[in-house]
Amino acid sequence: MTDLETTPTYKVSNSEAITWLTCQRRWYYQHARNLKPKKYGDALNRGIIGHEAMQIYYDAIKVGGSTEVAESMARSCLMSYYSQDSIVVTELLTIFDNYFAMQAPND
């Protein structure tokens, strides 16, 4: 048996390779130690919270809930983060209001 046959393989994602090439210490913390940052930047935080709320909205609709109930559930999700990041939540509420207004049926 050769060394290549006994060497374990490791799948590397594109983002992991870029992290390694950019900063090996960052790669070590993120991939070898699997550590996450204590605080995310506003853009990432906005994306995480917004996607969670939209997931709740569409899951509620998928199981047969009304859009009103789904909107209420999404807003509740957003508000649960208000004490953590009120500025991002306020921005997301404005975005969601506009999105829900576009989804409303025209009378």
mmCIF file with all atom_site columns, C-alpha atoms in Angstrom:
data_model
loop_
_atom_site.group_PDB
_atom_site.id
_atom_site.type_symbol
_atom_site.label_atom_id
_atom_site.label_alt_id
_atom_site.label_comp_id
_atom_site.label_asym_id
_atom_site.label_entity_id
_atom_site.label_seq_id
_atom_site.pdbx_PDB_ins_code
_atom_site.Cartn_x
_atom_site.Cartn_y
_atom_site.Cartn_z
_atom_site.occupancy
_atom_site.B_iso_or_equiv
_atom_site.pdbx_formal_charge
_atom_site.auth_seq_id
_atom_site.auth_comp_id
_atom_site.auth_asym_id
_atom_site.auth_atom_id
_atom_site.pdbx_PDB_model_num
ATOM 1   C CA . MET A 1 1   ? 0.000   0.000  0.000  1.00 0.00 ? 1   MET A CA 1
ATOM 2   C CA . THR A 1 2   ? 1.340   3.455  -0.928 1.00 0.00 ? 2   THR A CA 1
ATOM 3   C CA . ASP A 1 3   ? 1.232   6.601  1.187  1.00 0.00 ? 3   ASP A CA 1
ATOM 4   C CA . LEU A 1 4   ? -1.421  8.074  -1.096 1.00 0.00 ? 4   LEU A CA 1
ATOM 5   C CA . GLU A 1 5   ? -3.737  5.149  -0.445 1.00 0.00 ? 5   GLU A CA 1
ATOM 6   C CA . THR A 1 6   ? -3.484  5.529  3.338  1.00 0.00 ? 6   THR A CA 1
ATOM 7   C CA . THR A 1 7   ? -3.631  9.324  3.460  1.00 0.00 ? 7   THR A CA 1
ATOM 8   C CA . PRO A 1 8   ? -7.107  10.531 4.500  1.00 0.00 ? 8   PRO A CA 1
ATOM 9   C CA . THR A 1 9   ? -8.814  12.837 2.033  1.00 0.00 ? 9   THR A CA 1
ATOM 10  C CA . TYR A 1 10  ? -10.209 16.196 3.046  1.00 0.00 ? 10  TYR A CA 1
ATOM 11  C CA . LYS A 1 11  ? -12.783 18.148 1.056  1.00 0.00 ? 11  LYS A CA 1
ATOM 12  C CA . VAL A 1 12  ? -12.029 21.864 0.900  1.00 0.00 ? 12  VAL A CA 1
ATOM 13  C CA . SER A 1 13  ? -14.664 24.411 -0.031 1.00 0.00 ? 13  SER A CA 1
ATOM 14  C CA . ASN A 1 14  ? -13.837 27.431 -2.148 1.00 0.00 ? 14  ASN A CA 1
ATOM 15  C CA . SER A 1 15  ? -14.415 29.779 0.799  1.00 0.00 ? 15  SER A CA 1
ATOM 16  C CA . GLU A 1 16  ? -12.112 27.693 2.993  1.00 0.00 ? 16  GLU A CA 1
ATOM 17  C CA . ALA A 1 17  ? -9.359  27.833 0.368  1.00 0.00 ? 17  ALA A CA 1
ATOM 18  C CA . ILE A 1 18  ? -9.762  31.604 0.021  1.00 0.00 ? 18  ILE A CA 1
ATOM 19  C CA . THR A 1 19  ? -9.617  31.986 3.807  1.00 0.00 ? 19  THR A CA 1
ATOM 20  C CA . TRP A 1 20  ? -6.374  29.961 3.893  1.00 0.00 ? 20  TRP A CA 1
ATOM 21  C CA . LEU A 1 21  ? -4.827  32.054 1.140  1.00 0.00 ? 21  LEU A CA 1
ATOM 22  C CA . THR A 1 22  ? -5.957  35.315 2.752  1.00 0.00 ? 22  THR A CA 1
ATOM 23  C CA . CYS A 1 23  ? -5.103  34.629 6.403  1.00 0.00 ? 23  CYS A CA 1
ATOM 24  C CA . GLN A 1 24  ? -3.927  31.292 7.759  1.00 0.00 ? 24  GLN A CA 1
ATOM 25  C CA . ARG A 1 25  ? -4.654  32.295 11.348 1.00 0.00 ? 25  ARG A CA 1
ATOM 26  C CA . ARG A 1 26  ? -8.264  33.082 10.424 1.00 0.00 ? 26  ARG A CA 1
ATOM 27  C CA . TRP A 1 27  ? -8.469  29.689 8.673  1.00 0.00 ? 27  TRP A CA 1
ATOM 28  C CA . TYR A 1 28  ? -7.170  28.022 11.850 1.00 0.00 ? 28  TYR A CA 1
ATOM 29  C CA . TYR A 1 29  ? -9.831  29.652 14.034 1.00 0.00 ? 29  TYR A CA 1
ATOM 30  C CA . GLN A 1 30  ? -12.707 29.129 11.595 1.00 0.00 ? 30  GLN A CA 1
ATOM 31  C CA . HIS A 1 31  ? -11.962 25.672 10.185 1.00 0.00 ? 31  HIS A CA 1
ATOM 32  C CA . ALA A 1 32  ? -9.478  23.840 12.403 1.00 0.00 ? 32  ALA A CA 1
ATOM 33  C CA . ARG A 1 33  ? -10.932 25.070 15.711 1.00 0.00 ? 33  ARG A CA 1
ATOM 34  C CA . ASN A 1 34  ? -14.477 25.704 14.363 1.00 0.00 ? 34  ASN A CA 1
ATOM 35  C CA . LEU A 1 35  ? -14.787 28.967 16.329 1.00 0.00 ? 35  LEU A CA 1
ATOM 36  C CA . LYS A 1 36  ? -17.342 31.626 15.432 1.00 0.00 ? 36  LYS A CA 1
ATOM 37  C CA . PRO A 1 37  ? -16.973 35.382 15.985 1.00 0.00 ? 37  PRO A CA 1
ATOM 38  C CA . LYS A 1 38  ? -18.601 36.750 19.131 1.00 0.00 ? 38  LYS A CA 1
ATOM 39  C CA . LYS A 1 39  ? -20.197 39.609 17.204 1.00 0.00 ? 39  LYS A CA 1
ATOM 40  C CA . TYR A 1 40  ? -21.076 39.758 13.535 1.00 0.00 ? 40  TYR A CA 1
ATOM 41  C CA . GLY A 1 41  ? -20.966 42.906 11.429 1.00 0.00 ? 41  GLY A CA 1
ATOM 42  C CA . ASP A 1 42  ? -24.227 44.702 10.685 1.00 0.00 ? 42  ASP A CA 1
ATOM 43  C CA . ALA A 1 43  ? -24.552 43.309 7.162  1.00 0.00 ? 43  ALA A CA 1
ATOM 44  C CA . LEU A 1 44  ? -24.079 39.693 8.247  1.00 0.00 ? 44  LEU A CA 1
ATOM 45  C CA . ASN A 1 45  ? -26.301 40.181 11.279 1.00 0.00 ? 45  ASN A CA 1
ATOM 46  C CA . ARG A 1 46  ? -29.008 41.720 9.049  1.00 0.00 ? 46  ARG A CA 1
ATOM 47  C CA . GLY A 1 47  ? -28.782 38.743 6.700  1.00 0.00 ? 47  GLY A CA 1
ATOM 48  C CA . ILE A 1 48  ? -28.946 36.135 9.455  1.00 0.00 ? 48  ILE A CA 1
ATOM 49  C CA . ILE A 1 49  ? -31.925 37.742 11.199 1.00 0.00 ? 49  ILE A CA 1
ATOM 50  C CA . GLY A 1 50  ? -33.731 38.577 7.942  1.00 0.00 ? 50  GLY A CA 1
ATOM 51  C CA . HIS A 1 51  ? -33.338 35.093 6.515  1.00 0.00 ? 51  HIS A CA 1
ATOM 52  C CA . GLU A 1 52  ? -34.567 33.511 9.745  1.00 0.00 ? 52  GLU A CA 1
ATOM 53  C CA . ALA A 1 53  ? -37.692 35.697 9.701  1.00 0.00 ? 53  ALA A CA 1
ATOM 54  C CA . MET A 1 54  ? -38.366 34.951 6.017  1.00 0.00 ? 54  MET A CA 1
ATOM 55  C CA . GLN A 1 55  ? -37.927 31.217 6.687  1.00 0.00 ? 55  GLN A CA 1
ATOM 56  C CA . ILE A 1 56  ? -40.577 31.452 9.418  1.00 0.00 ? 56  ILE A CA 1
ATOM 57  C CA . TYR A 1 57  ? -42.868 33.428 7.074  1.00 0.00 ? 57  TYR A CA 1
ATOM 58  C CA . TYR A 1 58  ? -42.654 30.922 4.214  1.00 0.00 ? 58  TYR A CA 1
ATOM 59  C CA . ASP A 1 59  ? -42.827 27.861 6.501  1.00 0.00 ? 59  ASP A CA 1
ATOM 60  C CA . ALA A 1 60  ? -46.086 29.215 7.945  1.00 0.00 ? 60  ALA A CA 1
ATOM 61  C CA . ILE A 1 61  ? -47.523 29.704 4.453  1.00 0.00 ? 61  ILE A CA 1
ATOM 62  C CA . LYS A 1 62  ? -46.286 26.297 3.321  1.00 0.00 ? 62  LYS A CA 1
ATOM 63  C CA . VAL A 1 63  ? -48.280 24.523 6.051  1.00 0.00 ? 63  VAL A CA 1
ATOM 64  C CA . GLY A 1 64  ? -51.443 26.421 5.082  1.00 0.00 ? 64  GLY A CA 1
ATOM 65  C CA . GLY A 1 65  ? -51.308 29.473 7.336  1.00 0.00 ? 65  GLY A CA 1
ATOM 66  C CA . SER A 1 66  ? -52.698 32.764 6.142  1.00 0.00 ? 66  SER A CA 1
ATOM 67  C CA . THR A 1 67  ? -50.373 35.546 5.047  1.00 0.00 ? 67  THR A CA 1
ATOM 68  C CA . GLU A 1 68  ? -51.552 37.606 8.037  1.00 0.00 ? 68  GLU A CA 1
ATOM 69  C CA . VAL A 1 69  ? -50.482 34.877 10.475 1.00 0.00 ? 69  VAL A CA 1
ATOM 70  C CA . ALA A 1 70  ? -47.219 34.347 8.589  1.00 0.00 ? 70  ALA A CA 1
ATOM 71  C CA . GLU A 1 71  ? -46.463 38.090 8.682  1.00 0.00 ? 71  GLU A CA 1
ATOM 72  C CA . SER A 1 72  ? -47.191 38.213 12.400 1.00 0.00 ? 72  SER A CA 1
ATOM 73  C CA . MET A 1 73  ? -44.852 35.279 13.030 1.00 0.00 ? 73  MET A CA 1
ATOM 74  C CA . ALA A 1 74  ? -42.086 36.885 10.961 1.00 0.00 ? 74  ALA A CA 1
ATOM 75  C CA . ARG A 1 75  ? -42.477 40.192 12.812 1.00 0.00 ? 75  ARG A CA 1
ATOM 76  C CA . SER A 1 76  ? -42.340 38.360 16.153 1.00 0.00 ? 76  SER A CA 1
ATOM 77  C CA . CYS A 1 77  ? -39.109 36.717 15.060 1.00 0.00 ? 77  CYS A CA 1
ATOM 78  C CA . LEU A 1 78  ? -37.632 40.102 14.159 1.00 0.00 ? 78  LEU A CA 1
ATOM 79  C CA . MET A 1 79  ? -38.752 41.662 17.441 1.00 0.00 ? 79  MET A CA 1
ATOM 80  C CA . SER A 1 80  ? -37.091 38.877 19.430 1.00 0.00 ? 80  SER A CA 1
ATOM 81  C CA . TYR A 1 81  ? -33.767 40.378 18.258 1.00 0.00 ? 81  TYR A CA 1
ATOM 82  C CA . TYR A 1 82  ? -34.686 43.997 19.066 1.00 0.00 ? 82  TYR A CA 1
ATOM 83  C CA . SER A 1 83  ? -32.787 44.182 22.359 1.00 0.00 ? 83  SER A CA 1
ATOM 84  C CA . GLN A 1 84  ? -29.742 42.662 20.674 1.00 0.00 ? 84  GLN A CA 1
ATOM 85  C CA . ASP A 1 85  ? -29.637 45.009 17.655 1.00 0.00 ? 85  ASP A CA 1
ATOM 86  C CA . SER A 1 86  ? -32.428 47.580 17.463 1.00 0.00 ? 86  SER A CA 1
ATOM 87  C CA . ILE A 1 87  ? -31.018 49.433 14.441 1.00 0.00 ? 87  ILE A CA 1
ATOM 88  C CA . VAL A 1 88  ? -30.817 46.315 12.253 1.00 0.00 ? 88  VAL A CA 1
ATOM 89  C CA . VAL A 1 89  ? -34.275 45.155 13.377 1.00 0.00 ? 89  VAL A CA 1
ATOM 90  C CA . THR A 1 90  ? -35.786 48.576 12.604 1.00 0.00 ? 90  THR A CA 1
ATOM 91  C CA . GLU A 1 91  ? -34.249 48.466 9.112  1.00 0.00 ? 91  GLU A CA 1
ATOM 92  C CA . LEU A 1 92  ? -35.560 44.945 8.580  1.00 0.00 ? 92  LEU A CA 1
ATOM 93  C CA . LEU A 1 93  ? -39.063 45.895 9.714  1.00 0.00 ? 93  LEU A CA 1
ATOM 94  C CA . THR A 1 94  ? -39.110 48.612 7.038  1.00 0.00 ? 94  THR A CA 1
ATOM 95  C CA . ILE A 1 95  ? -37.898 46.144 4.402  1.00 0.00 ? 95  ILE A CA 1
ATOM 96  C CA . PHE A 1 96  ? -40.489 43.567 5.479  1.00 0.00 ? 96  PHE A CA 1
ATOM 97  C CA . ASP A 1 97  ? -43.302 46.162 5.474  1.00 0.00 ? 97  ASP A CA 1
ATOM 98  C CA . ASN A 1 98  ? -42.458 47.021 1.858  1.00 0.00 ? 98  ASN A CA 1
ATOM 99  C CA . TYR A 1 99  ? -42.161 43.347 0.911  1.00 0.00 ? 99  TYR A CA 1
ATOM 100 C CA . PHE A 1 100 ? -45.487 42.429 2.503  1.00 0.00 ? 100 PHE A CA 1
ATOM 101 C CA . ALA A 1 101 ? -47.184 45.404 0.837  1.00 0.00 ? 101 ALA A CA 1
ATOM 102 C CA . MET A 1 102 ? -45.972 44.151 -2.564 1.00 0.00 ? 102 MET A CA 1
ATOM 103 C CA . GLN A 1 103 ? -47.294 40.646 -1.775 1.00 0.00 ? 103 GLN A CA 1
ATOM 104 C CA . ALA A 1 104 ? -50.758 41.888 -0.785 1.00 0.00 ? 104 ALA A CA 1
ATOM 105 C CA . PRO A 1 105 ? -53.476 41.246 -3.342 1.00 0.00 ? 105 PRO A CA 1
ATOM 106 C CA . ASN A 1 106 ? -54.603 44.327 -5.258 1.00 0.00 ? 106 ASN A CA 1
ATOM 107 C CA . ASP A 1 107 ? -58.245 45.192 -4.681 1.00 0.00 ? 107 ASP A CA 1
#
